[in-house]
């Protein structure tokens, strides 16, 4: 552990620290952010009403629309001249959402990421290849500063440029790779194509996140690269990568509770749910100066677990993100989460973890087509075998989702690979 005195803190001590920091944050928001002051007034709430950690649930929620309404700097709680950096989320529609950091914020973030890299077994002797995109996206620079903070050697290669990634990985003897899991898988396939043996290379661990992935994908990446692959979670609004990170036990991501207070709520009612329940993740930042957020609704669906972890860390763990409250597709009136289809595809074993869902509407009827790659070997097999796999998948998807889908098995490497987050759904109905 990089920060054993904190990561291994008793729950009681931690709650005390969290409460102290929460009060400071609440006051900061109230005094410096007109949006929050107005919300408090509207709710008849004063900072003094927050008398214990349990009063967290009295605080107002913040949602992504609040960020848009206050574009670009309206929610900042520090004067602009104290803000040393901004990031912005990709935002597929309209204006991006903008977040800001003071020098202290950047320092805490770097400490956090250093802690995450240490969780993957990293220290100053490591060579960390940062394959997350650099720029407004928080991935690249976020991980970069943390790796430097740890004292590791950083290769700031950013995303893309696959052959070059592989060349430098060998020449510079990279030990830890950081990128999206879909890109890691792609890199491992390209390596095989180019005859590069990553299993016997210096590479020992991967810190993968920024998009959902599965246990099967983890196994595939670990086998292809001969590494331990760990999940990292975060979102720009709350900080960026490093809000939570897996330890060597690979059984959920420890939420960095000295910086963020997590909650699970019922997305319909907003009611706080106990540990162990599935619901929407909500975070309150408790150290941030430039962009503090009270009870930010992530729309990510997960579960928080308080059972003690074998690694000795006392921070609660969150399960892999199981979907979002808003990526839900409604196909012929049925709620469909792409992750449900993903698990069917990954569990069946005959196909590769590369797929694309195409939703369309003709004559007022919705259709769902699932394109999925089969392995090289499989594709050269007889047609009958392929037909069997198609039939099996169609059947399984129908039984899980309750609607029929057209399955299209495609040749290996025909579904476009992404260098950042993978595109899994094309919904033509919106066009
Ligand atoms: P944007 O994608 O809008 O530019 P972010 O990069 O902040 O903004 O994206 C954050 C979102 O990415 C999270 O809310 C979550 O849905 C997803 N995400 C990040 N890390 C993970 C992870 N390890 N597993 C699953 N989803 C993740
Ligand atoms: Zn642990």
Coordinates of C-alpha atoms and ligand atoms in Angstrom, one line a residue:
X1 CA 0.0 0.0 0.0
X2 CA 1.3 3.4 -0.9
X3 CA -0.7 5.2 1.9
X4 CA -1.2 2.4 4.5
X5 CA -2.2 4.9 7.2
X6 CA -5.2 5.9 5.0
X7 CA -6.0 2.9 2.9
X8 CA -6.1 0.7 6.0
X9 CA -7.8 3.2 8.3
X10 CA -10.5 1.9 10.6
X11 CA -14.1 2.6 9.4
X12 CA -14.6 4.8 12.4
X13 CA -11.6 6.9 11.8
X14 CA -12.5 7.2 8.2
X15 CA -16.0 8.4 8.9
X16 CA -14.6 11.0 11.2
X17 CA -12.3 12.3 8.4
X18 CA -15.1 12.2 5.9
X19 CA -17.4 14.2 8.1
X20 CA -14.8 16.9 8.6
X21 CA -14.1 17.1 4.9
X22 CA -17.8 17.0 4.0
X23 CA -18.6 20.0 6.2
X24 CA -15.8 22.0 4.6
X25 CA -17.1 21.1 1.1
X26 CA -20.7 21.9 2.0
X27 CA -19.6 25.3 3.2
X28 CA -17.5 25.9 0.2
X29 CA -20.3 25.1 -2.1
X30 CA -22.8 27.2 -0.2
X31 CA -20.5 30.3 0.0
X32 CA -19.0 30.1 -3.5
X33 CA -21.5 28.5 -5.9
X34 CA -24.7 30.5 -6.4
X35 CA -26.3 27.3 -7.9
X36 CA -25.9 25.5 -4.6
X37 CA -26.9 28.4 -2.4
X38 CA -30.1 28.7 -4.4
X39 CA -30.7 25.0 -4.0
X40 CA -30.2 25.1 -0.3
X41 CA -32.6 28.1 0.0
X42 CA -35.2 26.3 -2.0
X43 CA -34.9 23.2 0.2
X44 CA -34.8 25.3 3.4
X45 CA -31.4 23.8 4.2
X46 CA -28.4 25.4 5.8
X47 CA -24.9 24.0 6.0
X48 CA -25.3 23.8 9.8
X49 CA -28.0 21.2 9.3
X50 CA -25.5 18.6 8.3
X51 CA -24.6 17.4 11.8
X52 CA -23.3 13.9 10.9
X53 CA -22.3 11.8 8.0
X54 CA -25.8 10.3 7.9
X55 CA -27.2 13.8 7.1
X56 CA -25.5 13.4 3.7
X57 CA -28.9 12.3 2.4
X58 CA -30.4 15.7 3.2
X59 CA -28.1 17.4 0.6
X60 CA -29.4 18.1 -2.9
X61 CA -28.4 15.9 -5.9
X62 CA -26.4 17.3 -8.8
X63 CA -27.0 16.0 -12.3
X64 CA -25.2 16.4 -15.6
X65 CA -27.8 18.9 -16.8
X66 CA -26.8 21.2 -13.9
X67 CA -23.3 21.3 -15.4
X68 CA -24.7 22.1 -18.8
X69 CA -26.9 24.9 -17.4
X70 CA -23.9 26.5 -15.8
X71 CA -21.6 26.1 -18.8
X72 CA -18.7 26.7 -18.7
X73 CA -17.5 27.8 -15.3
X74 CA -20.7 28.5 -13.4
X75 CA -20.2 25.7 -10.8
X76 CA -16.6 26.5 -10.0
X77 CA -16.0 27.2 -6.3
X78 CA -12.6 28.9 -6.8
X79 CA -11.8 32.2 -8.5
X80 CA -10.8 31.6 -12.1
X81 CA -7.2 32.7 -11.4
X82 CA -6.8 29.8 -9.0
X83 CA -7.9 27.3 -11.5
X84 CA -4.8 25.8 -13.1
X85 CA -6.4 23.3 -15.5
X86 CA -9.7 22.5 -17.1
X87 CA -10.9 19.2 -18.7
X88 CA -14.1 18.6 -20.5
X89 CA -16.0 15.4 -21.3
X90 CA -16.5 14.4 -24.9
X91 CA -20.2 15.0 -24.7
X92 CA -21.7 13.5 -27.8
X93 CA -24.4 16.1 -28.0
X94 CA -24.1 19.8 -27.7
X95 CA -21.6 21.6 -25.4
X96 CA -19.2 19.5 -23.4
X97 CA -19.3 19.5 -19.6
X98 CA -16.4 21.5 -18.2
X99 CA -14.5 20.7 -15.0
X100 CA -11.7 22.6 -13.3
X101 CA -8.8 22.0 -10.9
X102 CA -6.8 24.1 -8.5
X103 CA -3.1 23.3 -7.9
X104 CA -4.2 21.4 -4.8
X105 CA -6.8 19.5 -6.8
X106 CA -4.1 18.4 -9.3
X107 CA -1.9 17.4 -6.5
X108 CA -4.5 15.2 -4.8
X109 CA -5.4 13.7 -8.1
X110 CA -1.8 12.8 -8.8
X111 CA -1.6 11.2 -5.3
X112 CA -4.7 9.2 -6.0
X113 CA -3.4 7.9 -9.3
X114 CA 0.0 7.1 -7.7
X115 CA -2.0 5.0 -5.2
X116 CA -3.8 3.3 -8.0
X117 CA -0.6 2.4 -9.9
X118 CA 0.9 1.1 -6.6
X119 CA -2.2 -1.1 -6.3
X120 CA -1.2 -2.7 -9.6
X121 CA 2.2 -3.4 -8.1
X122 CA 3.9 -0.3 -9.5
X123 CA 6.7 1.8 -8.0
X124 CA 9.4 4.1 -9.1
X125 CA 11.2 1.3 -11.0
X126 CA 8.3 0.8 -13.4
X127 CA 7.9 2.0 -16.9
X128 CA 4.3 3.2 -17.4
X129 CA 2.9 3.5 -20.9
X130 CA 0.0 5.9 -20.9
X131 CA -2.2 4.9 -23.9
X132 CA -5.2 6.9 -22.7
X133 CA -6.0 9.9 -24.9
X134 CA -4.2 13.2 -23.9
X135 CA -6.2 16.4 -24.1
X136 CA -9.5 17.5 -22.7
X137 CA -10.3 13.9 -21.8
X138 CA -9.1 13.3 -18.3
X139 CA -7.6 9.8 -19.0
X140 CA -4.2 10.7 -20.4
X141 CA -3.1 13.6 -18.2
X142 CA -4.7 12.2 -15.1
X143 CA -2.8 9.0 -15.2
X144 CA 0.3 10.8 -16.4
X145 CA 0.7 13.1 -13.4
X146 CA 0.0 10.1 -11.0
X147 CA 2.7 8.0 -12.6
X148 CA 5.2 10.9 -12.3
X149 CA 4.2 11.4 -8.7
X150 CA 5.0 7.8 -8.0
X151 CA 8.4 8.3 -9.6
X152 CA 7.8 5.9 -12.4
X153 CA 9.1 6.5 -15.9
X154 CA 6.2 7.7 -18.0
X155 CA 5.8 7.1 -21.8
X156 CA 3.1 9.7 -22.7
X157 CA 2.2 8.1 -26.0
X158 CA -1.6 8.7 -25.8
X159 CA -4.1 6.6 -27.7
X160 CA -3.7 5.2 -31.2
X161 CA -0.6 4.5 -33.3
X162 CA -0.7 0.8 -32.6
X163 CA 2.5 -0.3 -34.2
X164 CA 4.4 2.4 -32.5
X165 CA 2.8 1.5 -29.2
X166 CA 4.1 -2.1 -29.6
X167 CA 7.5 -1.0 -30.7
X168 CA 8.0 1.3 -27.8
X169 CA 6.5 -1.2 -25.4
X170 CA 9.4 -3.6 -26.3
X171 CA 12.2 -1.1 -26.8
X172 CA 11.5 0.9 -23.6
X173 CA 10.6 -2.3 -21.7
X174 CA 7.1 -1.1 -20.5
X175 CA 6.0 -2.8 -17.3
X176 CA 2.6 -1.3 -16.9
X177 CA 0.1 -0.4 -19.6
X178 CA -2.7 2.0 -19.1
X179 CA -5.5 2.3 -21.7
X180 CA -9.1 1.3 -22.4
X181 CA -9.7 -2.4 -22.2
X182 CA -11.0 -2.6 -25.8
X183 CA -7.7 -1.0 -26.9
X184 CA -5.7 -3.3 -24.8
X185 CA -7.4 -6.2 -26.5
X186 CA -6.8 -4.7 -29.9
X187 CA -3.1 -4.1 -29.0
X188 CA -2.7 -7.7 -28.0
X189 CA -4.2 -8.9 -31.3
X190 CA -2.0 -6.7 -33.3
X191 CA 1.0 -8.0 -31.4
X192 CA 0.1 -11.5 -32.3
X193 CA -0.3 -10.5 -35.9
X194 CA 3.1 -8.9 -35.9
X195 CA 4.7 -11.9 -34.2
X196 CA 5.4 -10.0 -31.0
X197 CA 5.5 -12.1 -27.8
X198 CA 4.0 -10.0 -25.1
X199 CA 3.6 -12.9 -22.7
X200 CA 7.4 -13.1 -22.3
X201 CA 7.9 -9.3 -22.4
X202 CA 8.5 -7.1 -19.4
X203 CA 4.8 -6.1 -19.3
X204 CA 3.4 -7.2 -15.9
X205 CA 0.2 -5.3 -15.3
X206 CA -2.5 -3.3 -17.0
X207 CA -4.7 -0.5 -15.6
X208 CA -7.7 -0.5 -17.8
X209 CA -10.9 1.5 -17.6
X210 CA -13.0 4.4 -18.9
X211 CA -15.5 2.0 -20.4
X212 CA -17.4 -1.2 -19.3
X213 CA -15.7 -4.5 -19.8
X214 CA -16.2 -8.0 -18.5
X215 CA -14.5 -10.9 -16.7
X216 CA -14.1 -12.8 -19.9
X217 CA -12.5 -9.8 -21.5
X218 CA -10.1 -9.6 -18.6
X219 CA -9.2 -13.3 -19.0
X220 CA -8.5 -12.8 -22.7
X221 CA -6.3 -9.7 -22.2
X222 CA -4.5 -11.4 -19.3
X223 CA -3.8 -14.5 -21.4
X224 CA -2.8 -12.6 -24.5
X225 CA -0.4 -10.3 -22.7
X226 CA 0.7 -12.4 -19.7
X227 CA -0.3 -9.7 -17.3
X228 CA -2.6 -8.9 -14.4
X229 CA -5.3 -6.7 -15.7
X230 CA -7.0 -4.4 -13.2
X231 CA -10.1 -2.2 -13.5
X232 CA -10.0 1.5 -12.8
X233 CA -13.1 3.7 -12.7
X234 CA -13.7 7.4 -12.8
X235 CA -15.5 10.2 -14.4
X236 CA -14.4 13.7 -15.2
X237 CA -17.1 15.4 -13.2
X238 CA -16.0 13.7 -10.0
X239 CA -12.2 14.0 -10.8
X240 CA -11.3 11.7 -13.6
X241 CA -9.8 8.2 -13.5
X242 CA -8.9 7.0 -10.0
X243 CA -12.3 7.4 -8.2
X244 CA -12.0 3.7 -7.6
X245 CA -9.5 1.0 -8.5
X246 CA -9.1 -2.7 -8.1
X247 CA -6.5 -4.3 -5.8
X248 CA -4.6 -7.5 -6.5
X249 CA -7.6 -9.5 -5.3
X250 CA -9.5 -8.4 -8.4
X251 CA -12.8 -8.5 -6.6
X252 CA -14.3 -5.1 -7.0
X253 CA -12.9 -1.6 -7.0
X254 CA -12.0 0.2 -3.8
X255 CA -13.6 3.6 -3.7
X256 CA -11.1 6.2 -2.6
X257 CA -13.2 7.2 0.3
X258 CA -10.8 9.8 1.7
X259 CA -11.6 11.9 -1.4
X260 CA -15.1 10.8 -2.3
X261 CA -18.2 9.6 -0.4
X262 CA -20.1 7.0 -2.5
X263 CA -23.8 6.2 -2.2
X264 CA -26.1 3.9 -4.1
X265 CA -29.6 5.2 -4.7
X266 CA -32.7 4.0 -6.3
X267 CA -32.7 5.8 -9.7
X268 CA -36.5 6.1 -9.7
X269 CA -37.0 7.5 -6.2
X270 CA -33.6 9.0 -5.3
X271 CA -33.8 7.0 -2.1
X272 CA -30.5 5.9 -0.5
X273 CA -30.1 2.2 -0.6
X274 CA -28.0 0.0 1.8
X275 CA -24.7 -1.7 0.9
X276 CA -25.2 -4.7 -1.2
X277 CA -28.1 -3.2 -3.2
X278 CA -27.9 -2.6 -6.9
X279 CA -28.6 1.0 -8.0
X280 CA -27.2 4.2 -9.3
X281 CA -23.8 5.4 -8.0
X282 CA -23.7 8.8 -6.5
X283 CA -20.5 10.6 -5.4
X284 CA -19.8 13.6 -3.2
X285 CA -16.3 15.0 -3.5
X286 CA -14.8 16.0 -0.1
X287 CA -11.4 17.6 -1.0
X288 CA -12.0 19.3 -4.3
X289 CA -11.6 23.1 -4.3
X290 CA -12.3 24.2 -7.9
X291 CA -15.1 21.9 -8.7
X292 CA -16.7 20.3 -5.6
X293 CA -19.9 18.3 -6.3
X294 CA -22.6 17.3 -3.8
X295 CA -24.2 14.0 -4.5
X296 CA -23.4 13.8 -8.2
X297 CA -25.6 11.2 -10.0
X298 CA -23.4 9.2 -12.3
X299 CA -26.1 7.2 -14.0
X300 CA -23.7 4.2 -13.6
X301 CA -25.3 1.1 -12.2
X302 CA -23.3 -0.8 -9.6
X303 CA -23.3 -2.3 -6.1
X304 CA -21.3 -1.1 -3.1
X305 CA -19.9 -3.7 -0.8
X306 CA -18.5 -3.2 2.7
X307 CA -17.2 -6.7 3.4
X308 CA -13.5 -6.6 4.3
X309 CA -11.1 -7.2 1.5
X310 CA -8.2 -9.6 1.8
X311 CA -5.8 -7.0 0.8
X312 CA -6.3 -5.1 4.1
X313 CA -7.8 -2.0 2.6
X314 CA -10.8 -0.8 4.5
X315 CA -12.4 1.3 1.6
X316 CA -15.7 -0.1 0.4
X317 CA -15.7 -1.8 -3.0
X318 CA -17.9 -1.2 -6.0
X319 CA -18.8 -3.9 -8.5
X320 CA -18.0 -3.6 -12.2
X321 CA -20.3 -1.0 -13.7
X322 CA -23.3 -3.1 -15.0
X323 CA -24.7 -0.5 -17.3
X324 CA -26.1 3.0 -17.1
X325 CA -29.5 4.3 -16.3
X326 CA -29.4 6.0 -19.6
X327 CA -27.8 3.6 -22.1
X328 CA -30.9 1.6 -21.9
X329 CA -32.3 0.9 -25.3
X330 CA -36.0 0.4 -25.7
X331 CA -36.6 -2.0 -28.5
X332 CA -40.1 -2.9 -29.3
X333 CA -41.1 -1.6 -25.9
X334 CA -38.6 -3.8 -24.1
X335 CA -35.8 -2.3 -22.0
X336 CA -32.5 -3.6 -23.2
X337 CA -29.1 -3.0 -21.7
X338 CA -26.2 -3.6 -24.2
X339 CA -24.4 -5.2 -21.3
X340 CA -27.0 -8.0 -21.1
X341 CA -26.2 -8.9 -24.7
X342 CA -22.5 -8.6 -24.1
X343 CA -22.7 -11.2 -21.3
X344 CA -24.5 -13.7 -23.5
X345 CA -21.9 -13.2 -26.3
X346 CA -19.0 -13.5 -23.9
X347 CA -20.3 -16.5 -22.0
X348 CA -21.0 -18.6 -25.1
X349 CA -17.4 -19.1 -26.0
X350 CA -17.7 -19.4 -29.7
X351 CA -17.3 -15.8 -30.5
X352 CA -14.8 -13.0 -29.9
X353 CA -15.5 -10.1 -27.5
X354 CA -16.0 -7.7 -30.5
X355 CA -19.5 -6.9 -31.2
X356 CA -21.8 -4.2 -32.5
X357 CA -25.5 -3.7 -31.9
X358 CA -27.5 -2.1 -34.7
X359 CA -30.9 -0.9 -33.9
X360 CA -33.2 0.2 -36.7
X361 CA -36.8 1.0 -37.4
X362 CA -38.7 0.0 -40.5
X363 CA -42.4 0.4 -41.0
X364 CA -42.6 1.4 -37.4
X365 CA -41.1 -1.9 -36.3
X366 CA -37.8 -1.9 -34.3
X367 CA -35.2 -4.4 -35.3
X368 CA -32.1 -5.4 -33.5
X369 CA -29.1 -6.9 -35.3
X370 CA -26.1 -8.2 -33.4
X371 CA -22.9 -8.3 -35.3
X372 CA -20.3 -10.5 -33.6
X373 CA -16.9 -11.7 -34.7
X374 CA -16.1 -15.4 -34.6
X375 CA -12.6 -16.7 -34.2
X376 CA -10.4 -17.4 -37.3
X377 CA -10.6 -21.1 -36.8
X378 CA -14.3 -21.0 -36.4
X379 CA -14.8 -18.9 -39.6
X380 CA -13.0 -21.4 -41.7
X381 CA -15.2 -24.2 -40.3
X382 CA -18.1 -25.6 -42.2
X383 CA -21.2 -23.4 -42.7
X384 CA -23.3 -25.8 -40.6
X385 CA -21.3 -25.1 -37.5
X386 CA -21.7 -21.4 -38.0
X387 CA -25.4 -21.8 -38.4
X388 CA -25.5 -23.7 -35.2
X389 CA -23.7 -20.9 -33.3
X390 CA -26.1 -18.3 -34.8
X391 CA -29.1 -20.3 -33.8
X392 CA -27.8 -20.8 -30.2
X393 CA -27.0 -17.1 -29.8
X394 CA -30.4 -16.1 -31.2
X395 CA -32.1 -18.4 -28.8
X396 CA -30.0 -17.3 -25.8
X397 CA -30.5 -13.6 -26.5
X398 CA -34.3 -14.1 -27.0
X399 CA -34.5 -15.8 -23.6
X400 CA -32.5 -13.2 -21.8
X401 CA -34.0 -10.1 -23.4
X402 CA -37.5 -11.3 -24.3
X403 CA -37.1 -10.1 -27.8
X404 CA -35.7 -11.6 -31.0
X405 CA -32.5 -10.4 -32.6
X406 CA -30.9 -11.1 -35.9
X407 CA -27.4 -12.5 -35.4
X408 CA -24.7 -11.9 -37.9
X409 CA -21.5 -13.7 -37.5
X410 CA -18.7 -11.8 -39.1
X411 CA -15.1 -12.4 -40.0
X412 CA -12.4 -11.7 -37.4
X413 CA -11.3 -8.1 -37.4
X414 CA -14.2 -6.7 -39.4
X415 CA -15.8 -4.7 -36.6
X416 CA -14.0 -1.3 -36.4
X417 CA -11.6 -1.1 -33.4
X418 CA -11.5 1.9 -31.3
X419 CA -8.4 3.6 -29.9
X420 CA -10.4 5.1 -27.1
X421 CA -13.9 4.0 -25.9
X422 CA -15.5 1.3 -28.1
X423 CA -18.7 2.0 -29.9
X424 CA -21.0 -0.8 -29.1
X425 CA -24.4 0.5 -30.3
X426 CA -25.5 2.2 -33.5
X427 CA -29.1 3.4 -33.1
X428 CA -30.2 4.3 -36.5
X429 CA -33.7 5.3 -35.2
X430 CA -32.4 8.6 -33.9
X431 CA -31.3 9.7 -37.3
Ligands
LIG1 P1 -17.2 11.1 -21.2 O1 -17.1 9.7 -21.6 O2 -18.6 11.7 -21.1 O3 -16.2 12.0 -22.0 P2 -15.8 10.4 -18.8 O4 -14.6 10.1 -19.5 O5 -15.7 11.1 -17.5 O6 -16.7 11.3 -19.7 O7 -16.7 9.1 -18.7 C1 -17.0 8.6 -17.4 C2 -17.9 7.4 -17.6 O8 -17.1 6.3 -18.2 C3 -18.4 6.8 -16.3 O9 -19.5 7.5 -15.8 C4 -18.6 5.3 -16.7 O10 -19.9 5.2 -17.3 C5 -17.6 5.1 -17.7 N1 -16.5 4.3 -17.1 C6 -15.3 4.8 -16.6 N2 -14.5 3.9 -16.1 C7 -15.2 2.7 -16.2 C8 -14.9 1.4 -15.8 N3 -13.8 1.0 -15.3 N4 -15.9 0.4 -16.1 C9 -17.1 0.8 -16.6 N5 -17.4 2.1 -17.0 C10 -16.5 3.0 -16.8
LIG2 ZN1 -8.6 -5.1 -1.8

